[in-house]
Amino acid sequence: MAAVDDLQFEEFADSATSLAANPDATTISIEDTGETPKHQSGPSRGSGREEDDELLGNDDSDKTELLAGQKKSSPFWTFEYYQTFFDVDTYQVFDRIKGSLLPIPGKNFVRLYIRSNPDLYGPFWICATLVFAIAISGNLSNFLIHLGEKTYHYVPEFRKVSIAATIIYAYAWLVPLALWGFLVWRNSKVMNIVSYSFLEIVCVYGYSLFIYIPTAILWIIPQKAVRWILVTIALGISGSVLAMTFWPAVREDNRRIALATIVTIVLLHMLLSVGCLAYFFDAPEMDHLPPATAAPNQTVAAVKSS
């Protein structure tokens, strides 16, 4: 057993002197951690995947889901559970409205505005405002078109409010539900597909409808050409928001299925806008004529027959 005096620390000379004394020695060099490696073999293979993850919003998705689970931990039958869906401030709502009006090519609307805190406050009030904007503007448009006609008697059509509410809220809830189910089904078939939650899809559809509020107000102008130009602009803006949001989620799927999905989304959006314009603004209103002018020929025929 070695004595205590034999256990001593020795100061080694520099590497050059040590190698000169013992050529067979092995040296280890500890470099500064701040220096960058000198040799890098080409571009990183994961750069393409990282770009997809950034576009799809996969970064920190586990943290987001964990935080969402912690925030919505209350049972679904309690008021606190649904209160979290409306926990959003005015700045976030305006920021999301601005994002729906000014879509940025190559940027994902869910990742930029929604994923941190999806809400139902904005979509609910946007749909409610759109319902009254369409119904009131439709009545005013009909009044302006027939203004000055002696045979025309204006009667407010309150039924347009209920019809508009049924159409708008059915579209804002049933279409996202069908799309969410489709994405979940395709996610089980193709594992690379990133699926959005139902709340995120409802949020995207709700904010995409905001552009139709000023459009419906401008539809009061009794010019069909102006109306169709306005609906084309609104459809282009809101449709691009939907297409750029859901294309990254389906592009890893079969090419035909991905294109068919985006085309279906845009066609349903077009059907909503064109249908509202045609029904509430361009449909002829014949039930406002006075009863005495509805059948003058029948009175003349009755006199002749007598």
PDB file of C-alpha atoms in Angstrom:
ATOM      1  CA  MET A   1       0.000   0.000   0.000  1.00  0.00           C
ATOM      2  CA  ALA A   2       1.442   3.371  -1.019  1.00  0.00           C
ATOM      3  CA  ALA A   3       2.421   5.853   1.633  1.00  0.00           C
ATOM      4  CA  VAL A   4       0.695   9.168   2.019  1.00  0.00           C
ATOM      5  CA  ASP A   5       3.783  11.038   0.846  1.00  0.00           C
ATOM      6  CA  ASP A   6       3.701   9.200  -2.485  1.00  0.00           C
ATOM      7  CA  LEU A   7       0.299  10.733  -3.296  1.00  0.00           C
ATOM      8  CA  GLN A   8       1.290  14.166  -4.575  1.00  0.00           C
ATOM      9  CA  PHE A   9      -0.027  16.529  -7.210  1.00  0.00           C
ATOM     10  CA  GLU A  10       2.366  17.312 -10.008  1.00  0.00           C
ATOM     11  CA  GLU A  11       2.403  20.316 -12.260  1.00  0.00           C
ATOM     12  CA  PHE A  12       2.715  19.265 -15.875  1.00  0.00           C
ATOM     13  CA  ALA A  13       4.527  21.357 -18.417  1.00  0.00           C
ATOM     14  CA  ASP A  14       2.967  22.506 -21.601  1.00  0.00           C
ATOM     15  CA  SER A  15       1.957  20.002 -24.233  1.00  0.00           C
ATOM     16  CA  ALA A  16       4.973  20.643 -26.428  1.00  0.00           C
ATOM     17  CA  THR A  17       7.438  19.803 -23.623  1.00  0.00           C
ATOM     18  CA  SER A  18       5.451  16.721 -22.602  1.00  0.00           C
ATOM     19  CA  LEU A  19       5.332  15.404 -26.149  1.00  0.00           C
ATOM     20  CA  ALA A  20       9.047  16.004 -26.540  1.00  0.00           C
ATOM     21  CA  ALA A  21       9.792  13.956 -23.422  1.00  0.00           C
ATOM     22  CA  ASN A  22       7.295  11.220 -24.230  1.00  0.00           C
ATOM     23  CA  PRO A  23       6.314  11.028 -27.920  1.00  0.00           C
ATOM     24  CA  ASP A  24       3.851   8.190 -27.270  1.00  0.00           C
ATOM     25  CA  ALA A  25       1.761  10.227 -24.812  1.00  0.00           C
ATOM     26  CA  THR A  26      -1.838  11.136 -25.582  1.00  0.00           C
ATOM     27  CA  THR A  27      -3.032  14.672 -25.020  1.00  0.00           C
ATOM     28  CA  ILE A  28      -6.561  16.036 -24.723  1.00  0.00           C
ATOM     29  CA  SER A  29      -7.266  19.641 -25.670  1.00  0.00           C
ATOM     30  CA  ILE A  30     -10.176  21.467 -24.049  1.00  0.00           C
ATOM     31  CA  GLU A  31     -11.297  24.235 -26.388  1.00  0.00           C
ATOM     32  CA  ASP A  32     -13.243  27.329 -25.545  1.00  0.00           C
ATOM     33  CA  THR A  33     -16.962  26.640 -25.627  1.00  0.00           C
ATOM     34  CA  GLY A  34     -17.563  29.956 -27.354  1.00  0.00           C
ATOM     35  CA  GLU A  35     -15.664  28.878 -30.476  1.00  0.00           C
ATOM     36  CA  THR A  36     -17.638  27.446 -33.317  1.00  0.00           C
ATOM     37  CA  PRO A  37     -16.722  24.084 -34.819  1.00  0.00           C
ATOM     38  CA  LYS A  38     -14.482  24.312 -37.819  1.00  0.00           C
ATOM     39  CA  HIS A  39     -15.960  21.415 -39.756  1.00  0.00           C
ATOM     40  CA  GLN A  40     -19.641  21.200 -40.619  1.00  0.00           C
ATOM     41  CA  SER A  41     -20.774  18.698 -43.148  1.00  0.00           C
ATOM     42  CA  GLY A  42     -23.299  20.477 -45.395  1.00  0.00           C
ATOM     43  CA  PRO A  43     -26.746  21.743 -44.488  1.00  0.00           C
ATOM     44  CA  SER A  44     -28.739  20.190 -41.711  1.00  0.00           C
ATOM     45  CA  ARG A  45     -31.080  17.442 -42.805  1.00  0.00           C
ATOM     46  CA  GLY A  46     -33.834  18.571 -40.487  1.00  0.00           C
ATOM     47  CA  SER A  47     -34.095  22.093 -41.873  1.00  0.00           C
ATOM     48  CA  GLY A  48     -37.067  21.210 -44.081  1.00  0.00           C
ATOM     49  CA  ARG A  49     -38.871  19.505 -41.250  1.00  0.00           C
ATOM     50  CA  GLU A  50     -38.155  22.420 -38.929  1.00  0.00           C
ATOM     51  CA  GLU A  51     -39.697  24.761 -41.494  1.00  0.00           C
ATOM     52  CA  ASP A  52     -42.810  22.588 -41.647  1.00  0.00           C
ATOM     53  CA  ASP A  53     -42.996  22.518 -37.865  1.00  0.00           C
ATOM     54  CA  GLU A  54     -42.742  26.290 -37.742  1.00  0.00           C
ATOM     55  CA  LEU A  55     -45.513  26.683 -40.314  1.00  0.00           C
ATOM     56  CA  LEU A  56     -47.769  24.106 -38.717  1.00  0.00           C
ATOM     57  CA  GLY A  57     -47.177  25.374 -35.242  1.00  0.00           C
ATOM     58  CA  ASN A  58     -45.608  22.233 -33.754  1.00  0.00           C
ATOM     59  CA  ASP A  59     -42.974  24.101 -31.762  1.00  0.00           C
ATOM     60  CA  ASP A  60     -43.755  24.088 -28.080  1.00  0.00           C
ATOM     61  CA  SER A  61     -46.995  22.286 -28.838  1.00  0.00           C
ATOM     62  CA  ASP A  62     -46.535  20.052 -25.836  1.00  0.00           C
ATOM     63  CA  LYS A  63     -46.156  23.108 -23.607  1.00  0.00           C
ATOM     64  CA  THR A  64     -49.241  24.686 -25.164  1.00  0.00           C
ATOM     65  CA  GLU A  65     -51.344  21.577 -24.647  1.00  0.00           C
ATOM     66  CA  LEU A  66     -50.077  21.265 -21.082  1.00  0.00           C
ATOM     67  CA  LEU A  67     -50.955  24.866 -20.313  1.00  0.00           C
ATOM     68  CA  ALA A  68     -54.328  24.464 -21.997  1.00  0.00           C
ATOM     69  CA  GLY A  69     -55.018  21.390 -19.900  1.00  0.00           C
ATOM     70  CA  GLN A  70     -54.092  23.235 -16.756  1.00  0.00           C
ATOM     71  CA  LYS A  71     -56.271  26.216 -17.677  1.00  0.00           C
ATOM     72  CA  LYS A  72     -59.316  24.099 -18.604  1.00  0.00           C
ATOM     73  CA  SER A  73     -59.129  21.573 -15.811  1.00  0.00           C
ATOM     74  CA  SER A  74     -62.626  22.334 -14.480  1.00  0.00           C
ATOM     75  CA  PRO A  75     -65.412  19.828 -15.217  1.00  0.00           C
ATOM     76  CA  PHE A  76     -67.398  20.571 -18.359  1.00  0.00           C
ATOM     77  CA  TRP A  77     -70.677  20.963 -16.453  1.00  0.00           C
ATOM     78  CA  THR A  78     -69.366  23.887 -14.428  1.00  0.00           C
ATOM     79  CA  PHE A  79     -69.520  27.562 -15.306  1.00  0.00           C
ATOM     80  CA  GLU A  80     -65.758  27.916 -14.821  1.00  0.00           C
ATOM     81  CA  TYR A  81     -65.095  25.486 -17.670  1.00  0.00           C
ATOM     82  CA  TYR A  82     -66.948  27.617 -20.235  1.00  0.00           C
ATOM     83  CA  GLN A  83     -65.643  30.845 -18.744  1.00  0.00           C
ATOM     84  CA  THR A  84     -62.167  29.949 -19.981  1.00  0.00           C
ATOM     85  CA  PHE A  85     -63.403  30.077 -23.584  1.00  0.00           C
ATOM     86  CA  PHE A  86     -64.212  33.771 -23.125  1.00  0.00           C
ATOM     87  CA  ASP A  87     -61.030  34.639 -21.223  1.00  0.00           C
ATOM     88  CA  VAL A  88     -59.609  37.032 -23.821  1.00  0.00           C
ATOM     89  CA  ASP A  89     -58.824  40.722 -23.740  1.00  0.00           C
ATOM     90  CA  THR A  90     -59.684  43.433 -26.236  1.00  0.00           C
ATOM     91  CA  TYR A  91     -56.149  43.629 -27.603  1.00  0.00           C
ATOM     92  CA  GLN A  92     -56.164  39.936 -28.552  1.00  0.00           C
ATOM     93  CA  VAL A  93     -59.556  40.219 -30.246  1.00  0.00           C
ATOM     94  CA  PHE A  94     -58.489  43.252 -32.297  1.00  0.00           C
ATOM     95  CA  ASP A  95     -55.203  41.572 -33.172  1.00  0.00           C
ATOM     96  CA  ARG A  96     -57.015  38.497 -34.459  1.00  0.00           C
ATOM     97  CA  ILE A  97     -59.486  40.617 -36.409  1.00  0.00           C
ATOM     98  CA  LYS A  98     -56.573  42.457 -37.994  1.00  0.00           C
ATOM     99  CA  GLY A  99     -54.964  39.137 -38.857  1.00  0.00           C
ATOM    100  CA  SER A 100     -58.165  37.959 -40.556  1.00  0.00           C
ATOM    101  CA  LEU A 101     -58.344  41.163 -42.602  1.00  0.00           C
ATOM    102  CA  LEU A 102     -54.654  41.166 -43.569  1.00  0.00           C
ATOM    103  CA  PRO A 103     -53.601  37.550 -44.162  1.00  0.00           C
ATOM    104  CA  ILE A 104     -49.846  37.089 -44.481  1.00  0.00           C
ATOM    105  CA  PRO A 105     -48.768  34.592 -47.179  1.00  0.00           C
ATOM    106  CA  GLY A 106     -46.839  31.701 -45.715  1.00  0.00           C
ATOM    107  CA  LYS A 107     -47.949  32.420 -42.151  1.00  0.00           C
ATOM    108  CA  ASN A 108     -50.343  30.234 -40.187  1.00  0.00           C
ATOM    109  CA  PHE A 109     -53.279  32.081 -38.608  1.00  0.00           C
ATOM    110  CA  VAL A 110     -53.651  29.490 -35.843  1.00  0.00           C
ATOM    111  CA  ARG A 111     -49.989  29.651 -34.865  1.00  0.00           C
ATOM    112  CA  LEU A 112     -49.747  33.447 -34.955  1.00  0.00           C
ATOM    113  CA  TYR A 113     -52.999  34.379 -33.224  1.00  0.00           C
ATOM    114  CA  ILE A 114     -55.071  31.440 -31.965  1.00  0.00           C
ATOM    115  CA  ARG A 115     -52.998  28.629 -30.491  1.00  0.00           C
ATOM    116  CA  SER A 116     -51.838  30.514 -27.412  1.00  0.00           C
ATOM    117  CA  ASN A 117     -55.425  31.152 -26.290  1.00  0.00           C
ATOM    118  CA  PRO A 118     -58.337  30.061 -28.531  1.00  0.00           C
ATOM    119  CA  ASP A 119     -61.570  31.792 -27.626  1.00  0.00           C
ATOM    120  CA  LEU A 120     -65.274  31.850 -28.442  1.00  0.00           C
ATOM    121  CA  TYR A 121     -65.855  35.473 -27.470  1.00  0.00           C
ATOM    122  CA  GLY A 122     -64.739  36.912 -30.797  1.00  0.00           C
ATOM    123  CA  PRO A 123     -66.489  34.334 -33.037  1.00  0.00           C
ATOM    124  CA  PHE A 124     -69.758  34.589 -31.075  1.00  0.00           C
ATOM    125  CA  TRP A 125     -70.044  38.371 -31.304  1.00  0.00           C
ATOM    126  CA  ILE A 126     -68.773  38.483 -34.876  1.00  0.00           C
ATOM    127  CA  CYS A 127     -71.519  36.072 -35.923  1.00  0.00           C
ATOM    128  CA  ALA A 128     -74.142  37.992 -33.924  1.00  0.00           C
ATOM    129  CA  THR A 129     -73.084  41.303 -35.468  1.00  0.00           C
ATOM    130  CA  LEU A 130     -73.063  39.750 -38.936  1.00  0.00           C
ATOM    131  CA  VAL A 131     -76.598  38.425 -38.451  1.00  0.00           C
ATOM    132  CA  PHE A 132     -78.012  41.869 -37.636  1.00  0.00           C
ATOM    133  CA  ALA A 133     -75.878  43.548 -40.311  1.00  0.00           C
ATOM    134  CA  ILE A 134     -77.266  41.244 -43.005  1.00  0.00           C
ATOM    135  CA  ALA A 135     -80.880  41.461 -41.805  1.00  0.00           C
ATOM    136  CA  ILE A 136     -80.944  45.249 -41.337  1.00  0.00           C
ATOM    137  CA  SER A 137     -78.997  45.955 -44.516  1.00  0.00           C
ATOM    138  CA  GLY A 138     -81.277  43.644 -46.476  1.00  0.00           C
ATOM    139  CA  ASN A 139     -84.349  45.557 -45.294  1.00  0.00           C
ATOM    140  CA  LEU A 140     -82.765  48.927 -46.051  1.00  0.00           C
ATOM    141  CA  SER A 141     -81.627  47.756 -49.458  1.00  0.00           C
ATOM    142  CA  ASN A 142     -85.116  46.597 -50.342  1.00  0.00           C
ATOM    143  CA  PHE A 143     -86.528  49.928 -49.178  1.00  0.00           C
ATOM    144  CA  LEU A 144     -84.058  51.946 -51.284  1.00  0.00           C
ATOM    145  CA  ILE A 145     -84.669  49.858 -54.379  1.00  0.00           C
ATOM    146  CA  HIS A 146     -88.453  50.455 -54.282  1.00  0.00           C
ATOM    147  CA  LEU A 147     -88.235  54.013 -52.967  1.00  0.00           C
ATOM    148  CA  GLY A 148     -90.518  56.312 -54.951  1.00  0.00           C
ATOM    149  CA  GLU A 149     -92.820  53.587 -56.277  1.00  0.00           C
ATOM    150  CA  LYS A 150     -96.455  54.384 -55.578  1.00  0.00           C
ATOM    151  CA  THR A 151     -97.493  50.737 -55.472  1.00  0.00           C
ATOM    152  CA  TYR A 152     -94.833  49.850 -52.901  1.00  0.00           C
ATOM    153  CA  HIS A 153     -95.617  49.675 -49.207  1.00  0.00           C
ATOM    154  CA  TYR A 154     -92.646  49.070 -46.898  1.00  0.00           C
ATOM    155  CA  VAL A 155     -93.061  46.410 -44.223  1.00  0.00           C
ATOM    156  CA  PRO A 156     -90.081  45.433 -42.023  1.00  0.00           C
ATOM    157  CA  GLU A 157     -89.119  41.787 -42.433  1.00  0.00           C
ATOM    158  CA  PHE A 158     -88.127  40.585 -39.005  1.00  0.00           C
ATOM    159  CA  ARG A 159     -88.022  36.998 -40.227  1.00  0.00           C
ATOM    160  CA  LYS A 160     -84.739  37.818 -41.956  1.00  0.00           C
ATOM    161  CA  VAL A 161     -83.092  38.045 -38.553  1.00  0.00           C
ATOM    162  CA  SER A 162     -83.983  34.465 -37.635  1.00  0.00           C
ATOM    163  CA  ILE A 163     -83.090  33.191 -41.095  1.00  0.00           C
ATOM    164  CA  ALA A 164     -79.723  34.948 -41.060  1.00  0.00           C
ATOM    165  CA  ALA A 165     -78.996  33.665 -37.539  1.00  0.00           C
ATOM    166  CA  THR A 166     -79.766  30.097 -38.568  1.00  0.00           C
ATOM    167  CA  ILE A 167     -77.536  30.295 -41.635  1.00  0.00           C
ATOM    168  CA  ILE A 168     -74.579  32.048 -39.999  1.00  0.00           C
ATOM    169  CA  TYR A 169     -74.432  30.033 -36.767  1.00  0.00           C
ATOM    170  CA  ALA A 170     -75.049  26.742 -38.567  1.00  0.00           C
ATOM    171  CA  TYR A 171     -72.150  27.498 -40.900  1.00  0.00           C
ATOM    172  CA  ALA A 172     -69.865  28.692 -38.082  1.00  0.00           C
ATOM    173  CA  TRP A 173     -70.418  25.498 -36.056  1.00  0.00           C
ATOM    174  CA  LEU A 174     -71.397  22.621 -38.347  1.00  0.00           C
ATOM    175  CA  VAL A 175     -68.719  23.178 -40.996  1.00  0.00           C
ATOM    176  CA  PRO A 176     -65.881  23.350 -38.413  1.00  0.00           C
ATOM    177  CA  LEU A 177     -67.295  20.236 -36.743  1.00  0.00           C
ATOM    178  CA  ALA A 178     -67.253  18.324 -40.031  1.00  0.00           C
ATOM    179  CA  LEU A 179     -63.764  19.585 -40.866  1.00  0.00           C
ATOM    180  CA  TRP A 180     -62.454  18.674 -37.426  1.00  0.00           C
ATOM    181  CA  GLY A 181     -63.863  15.150 -37.747  1.00  0.00           C
ATOM    182  CA  PHE A 182     -62.306  14.794 -41.189  1.00  0.00           C
ATOM    183  CA  LEU A 183     -58.869  15.926 -39.965  1.00  0.00           C
ATOM    184  CA  VAL A 184     -59.024  13.537 -37.018  1.00  0.00           C
ATOM    185  CA  TRP A 185     -59.938  10.692 -39.359  1.00  0.00           C
ATOM    186  CA  ARG A 186     -57.123  11.508 -41.777  1.00  0.00           C
ATOM    187  CA  ASN A 187     -54.718  11.830 -38.866  1.00  0.00           C
ATOM    188  CA  SER A 188     -55.436   8.202 -38.014  1.00  0.00           C
ATOM    189  CA  LYS A 189     -54.620   7.248 -41.602  1.00  0.00           C
ATOM    190  CA  VAL A 190     -51.567   9.477 -42.155  1.00  0.00           C
ATOM    191  CA  MET A 191     -49.546   9.968 -38.998  1.00  0.00           C
ATOM    192  CA  ASN A 192     -47.675  13.040 -40.303  1.00  0.00           C
ATOM    193  CA  ILE A 193     -50.860  15.121 -40.487  1.00  0.00           C
ATOM    194  CA  VAL A 194     -51.151  17.763 -37.772  1.00  0.00           C
ATOM    195  CA  SER A 195     -54.754  18.152 -36.677  1.00  0.00           C
ATOM    196  CA  TYR A 196     -56.227  21.279 -35.143  1.00  0.00           C
ATOM    197  CA  SER A 197     -58.547  21.163 -32.177  1.00  0.00           C
ATOM    198  CA  PHE A 198     -62.248  21.822 -32.655  1.00  0.00           C
ATOM    199  CA  LEU A 199     -62.023  25.078 -30.716  1.00  0.00           C
ATOM    200  CA  GLU A 200     -59.194  26.333 -32.926  1.00  0.00           C
ATOM    201  CA  ILE A 201     -61.164  25.560 -36.101  1.00  0.00           C
ATOM    202  CA  VAL A 202     -64.277  27.329 -34.768  1.00  0.00           C
ATOM    203  CA  CYS A 203     -62.105  30.296 -33.836  1.00  0.00           C
ATOM    204  CA  VAL A 204     -60.604  30.502 -37.340  1.00  0.00           C
ATOM    205  CA  TYR A 205     -64.015  30.330 -39.025  1.00  0.00           C
ATOM    206  CA  GLY A 206     -65.487  32.903 -36.666  1.00  0.00           C
ATOM    207  CA  TYR A 207     -62.784  35.506 -37.237  1.00  0.00           C
ATOM    208  CA  SER A 208     -62.763  34.847 -40.993  1.00  0.00           C
ATOM    209  CA  LEU A 209     -66.381  36.070 -41.131  1.00  0.00           C
ATOM    210  CA  PHE A 210     -65.548  39.536 -39.824  1.00  0.00           C
ATOM    211  CA  ILE A 211     -64.855  40.893 -43.325  1.00  0.00           C
ATOM    212  CA  TYR A 212     -68.527  40.299 -44.208  1.00  0.00           C
ATOM    213  CA  ILE A 213     -69.771  42.798 -41.607  1.00  0.00           C
ATOM    214  CA  PRO A 214     -68.601  45.937 -43.485  1.00  0.00           C
ATOM    215  CA  THR A 215     -69.366  44.146 -46.742  1.00  0.00           C
ATOM    216  CA  ALA A 216     -72.999  43.563 -45.721  1.00  0.00           C
ATOM    217  CA  ILE A 217     -73.340  47.217 -44.755  1.00  0.00           C
ATOM    218  CA  LEU A 218     -71.997  48.301 -48.157  1.00  0.00           C
ATOM    219  CA  TRP A 219     -74.432  45.920 -49.856  1.00  0.00           C
ATOM    220  CA  ILE A 220     -77.077  48.578 -49.164  1.00  0.00           C
ATOM    221  CA  ILE A 221     -75.814  50.322 -52.320  1.00  0.00           C
ATOM    222  CA  PRO A 222     -78.466  49.443 -54.930  1.00  0.00           C
ATOM    223  CA  GLN A 223     -75.988  48.527 -57.652  1.00  0.00           C
ATOM    224  CA  LYS A 224     -75.490  44.869 -58.508  1.00  0.00           C
ATOM    225  CA  ALA A 225     -72.048  45.439 -59.982  1.00  0.00           C
ATOM    226  CA  VAL A 226     -70.829  47.106 -56.789  1.00  0.00           C
ATOM    227  CA  ARG A 227     -72.280  44.308 -54.691  1.00  0.00           C
ATOM    228  CA  TRP A 228     -70.569  41.574 -56.677  1.00  0.00           C
ATOM    229  CA  ILE A 229     -67.252  43.422 -56.541  1.00  0.00           C
ATOM    230  CA  LEU A 230     -67.581  43.681 -52.769  1.00  0.00           C
ATOM    231  CA  VAL A 231     -68.468  40.022 -52.333  1.00  0.00           C
ATOM    232  CA  THR A 232     -65.525  39.031 -54.516  1.00  0.00           C
ATOM    233  CA  ILE A 233     -63.095  41.047 -52.390  1.00  0.00           C
ATOM    234  CA  ALA A 234     -64.531  39.696 -49.138  1.00  0.00           C
ATOM    235  CA  LEU A 235     -64.481  36.139 -50.434  1.00  0.00           C
ATOM    236  CA  GLY A 236     -60.876  36.503 -51.565  1.00  0.00           C
ATOM    237  CA  ILE A 237     -59.699  37.783 -48.167  1.00  0.00           C
ATOM    238  CA  SER A 238     -61.621  35.378 -45.943  1.00  0.00           C
ATOM    239  CA  GLY A 239     -61.112  32.426 -48.268  1.00  0.00           C
ATOM    240  CA  SER A 240     -57.355  32.979 -48.314  1.00  0.00           C
ATOM    241  CA  VAL A 241     -57.314  32.949 -44.495  1.00  0.00           C
ATOM    242  CA  LEU A 242     -59.024  29.548 -44.472  1.00  0.00           C
ATOM    243  CA  ALA A 243     -56.916  28.125 -47.298  1.00  0.00           C
ATOM    244  CA  MET A 244     -53.574  29.232 -45.820  1.00  0.00           C
ATOM    245  CA  THR A 245     -54.605  27.958 -42.391  1.00  0.00           C
ATOM    246  CA  PHE A 246     -55.739  24.463 -43.355  1.00  0.00           C
ATOM    247  CA  TRP A 247     -53.416  23.735 -46.261  1.00  0.00           C
ATOM    248  CA  PRO A 248     -50.397  23.007 -44.004  1.00  0.00           C
ATOM    249  CA  ALA A 249     -52.562  20.533 -42.080  1.00  0.00           C
ATOM    250  CA  VAL A 250     -53.494  18.460 -45.158  1.00  0.00           C
ATOM    251  CA  ARG A 251     -50.579  18.874 -47.549  1.00  0.00           C
ATOM    252  CA  GLU A 252     -48.813  15.768 -46.181  1.00  0.00           C
ATOM    253  CA  ASP A 253     -51.866  13.718 -47.163  1.00  0.00           C
ATOM    254  CA  ASN A 254     -52.628  12.346 -50.611  1.00  0.00           C
ATOM    255  CA  ARG A 255     -52.393  15.125 -53.181  1.00  0.00           C
ATOM    256  CA  ARG A 256     -55.920  14.692 -54.480  1.00  0.00           C
ATOM    257  CA  ILE A 257     -57.428  14.513 -51.008  1.00  0.00           C
ATOM    258  CA  ALA A 258     -55.539  17.618 -49.899  1.00  0.00           C
ATOM    259  CA  LEU A 259     -56.654  19.647 -52.922  1.00  0.00           C
ATOM    260  CA  ALA A 260     -60.232  18.376 -52.628  1.00  0.00           C
ATOM    261  CA  THR A 261     -60.310  19.425 -48.971  1.00  0.00           C
ATOM    262  CA  ILE A 262     -59.164  22.981 -49.689  1.00  0.00           C
ATOM    263  CA  VAL A 263     -61.515  23.303 -52.670  1.00  0.00           C
ATOM    264  CA  THR A 264     -64.435  22.113 -50.541  1.00  0.00           C
ATOM    265  CA  ILE A 265     -63.602  24.644 -47.810  1.00  0.00           C
ATOM    266  CA  VAL A 266     -63.478  27.502 -50.317  1.00  0.00           C
ATOM    267  CA  LEU A 267     -66.647  26.375 -52.137  1.00  0.00           C
ATOM    268  CA  LEU A 268     -68.655  26.222 -48.906  1.00  0.00           C
ATOM    269  CA  HIS A 269     -67.402  29.686 -48.011  1.00  0.00           C
ATOM    270  CA  MET A 270     -68.388  30.937 -51.458  1.00  0.00           C
ATOM    271  CA  LEU A 271     -71.826  29.340 -51.118  1.00  0.00           C
ATOM    272  CA  LEU A 272     -72.389  31.219 -47.855  1.00  0.00           C
ATOM    273  CA  SER A 273     -71.424  34.639 -49.213  1.00  0.00           C
ATOM    274  CA  VAL A 274     -73.161  34.322 -52.580  1.00  0.00           C
ATOM    275  CA  GLY A 275     -76.251  32.782 -50.980  1.00  0.00           C
ATOM    276  CA  CYS A 276     -76.597  35.620 -48.479  1.00  0.00           C
ATOM    277  CA  LEU A 277     -76.197  38.204 -51.217  1.00  0.00           C
ATOM    278  CA  ALA A 278     -78.726  36.519 -53.485  1.00  0.00           C
ATOM    279  CA  TYR A 279     -81.353  35.838 -50.805  1.00  0.00           C
ATOM    280  CA  PHE A 280     -81.218  38.947 -48.614  1.00  0.00           C
ATOM    281  CA  PHE A 281     -80.384  41.579 -51.236  1.00  0.00           C
ATOM    282  CA  ASP A 282     -81.088  40.433 -54.800  1.00  0.00           C
ATOM    283  CA  ALA A 283     -84.289  38.437 -54.249  1.00  0.00           C
ATOM    284  CA  PRO A 284     -87.419  40.184 -55.624  1.00  0.00           C
ATOM    285  CA  GLU A 285     -89.892  41.289 -52.968  1.00  0.00           C
ATOM    286  CA  MET A 286     -93.452  40.873 -54.300  1.00  0.00           C
ATOM    287  CA  ASP A 287     -95.342  40.583 -51.029  1.00  0.00           C
ATOM    288  CA  HIS A 288     -95.345  44.324 -50.311  1.00  0.00           C
ATOM    289  CA  LEU A 289     -97.769  45.287 -53.062  1.00  0.00           C
ATOM    290  CA  PRO A 290    -101.162  46.552 -51.812  1.00  0.00           C
ATOM    291  CA  PRO A 291    -103.947  43.973 -52.159  1.00  0.00           C
ATOM    292  CA  ALA A 292    -106.031  46.323 -54.349  1.00  0.00           C
ATOM    293  CA  THR A 293    -103.329  46.406 -57.038  1.00  0.00           C
ATOM    294  CA  ALA A 294    -102.583  42.708 -56.965  1.00  0.00           C
ATOM    295  CA  ALA A 295    -105.506  41.644 -59.173  1.00  0.00           C
ATOM    296  CA  PRO A 296    -107.041  44.531 -61.159  1.00  0.00           C
ATOM    297  CA  ASN A 297    -107.845  42.306 -64.118  1.00  0.00           C
ATOM    298  CA  GLN A 298    -109.992  40.056 -61.947  1.00  0.00           C
ATOM    299  CA  THR A 299    -112.242  43.028 -61.013  1.00  0.00           C
ATOM    300  CA  VAL A 300    -112.721  44.017 -64.666  1.00  0.00           C
ATOM    301  CA  ALA A 301    -113.529  40.438 -65.614  1.00  0.00           C
ATOM    302  CA  ALA A 302    -116.118  40.191 -62.843  1.00  0.00           C
ATOM    303  CA  VAL A 303    -117.859  43.376 -64.077  1.00  0.00           C
ATOM    304  CA  LYS A 304    -118.005  42.108 -67.658  1.00  0.00           C
ATOM    305  CA  SER A 305    -119.400  38.758 -66.640  1.00  0.00           C
ATOM    306  CA  SER A 306    -122.207  40.418 -64.661  1.00  0.00           C
TER     307      SER A 306
END
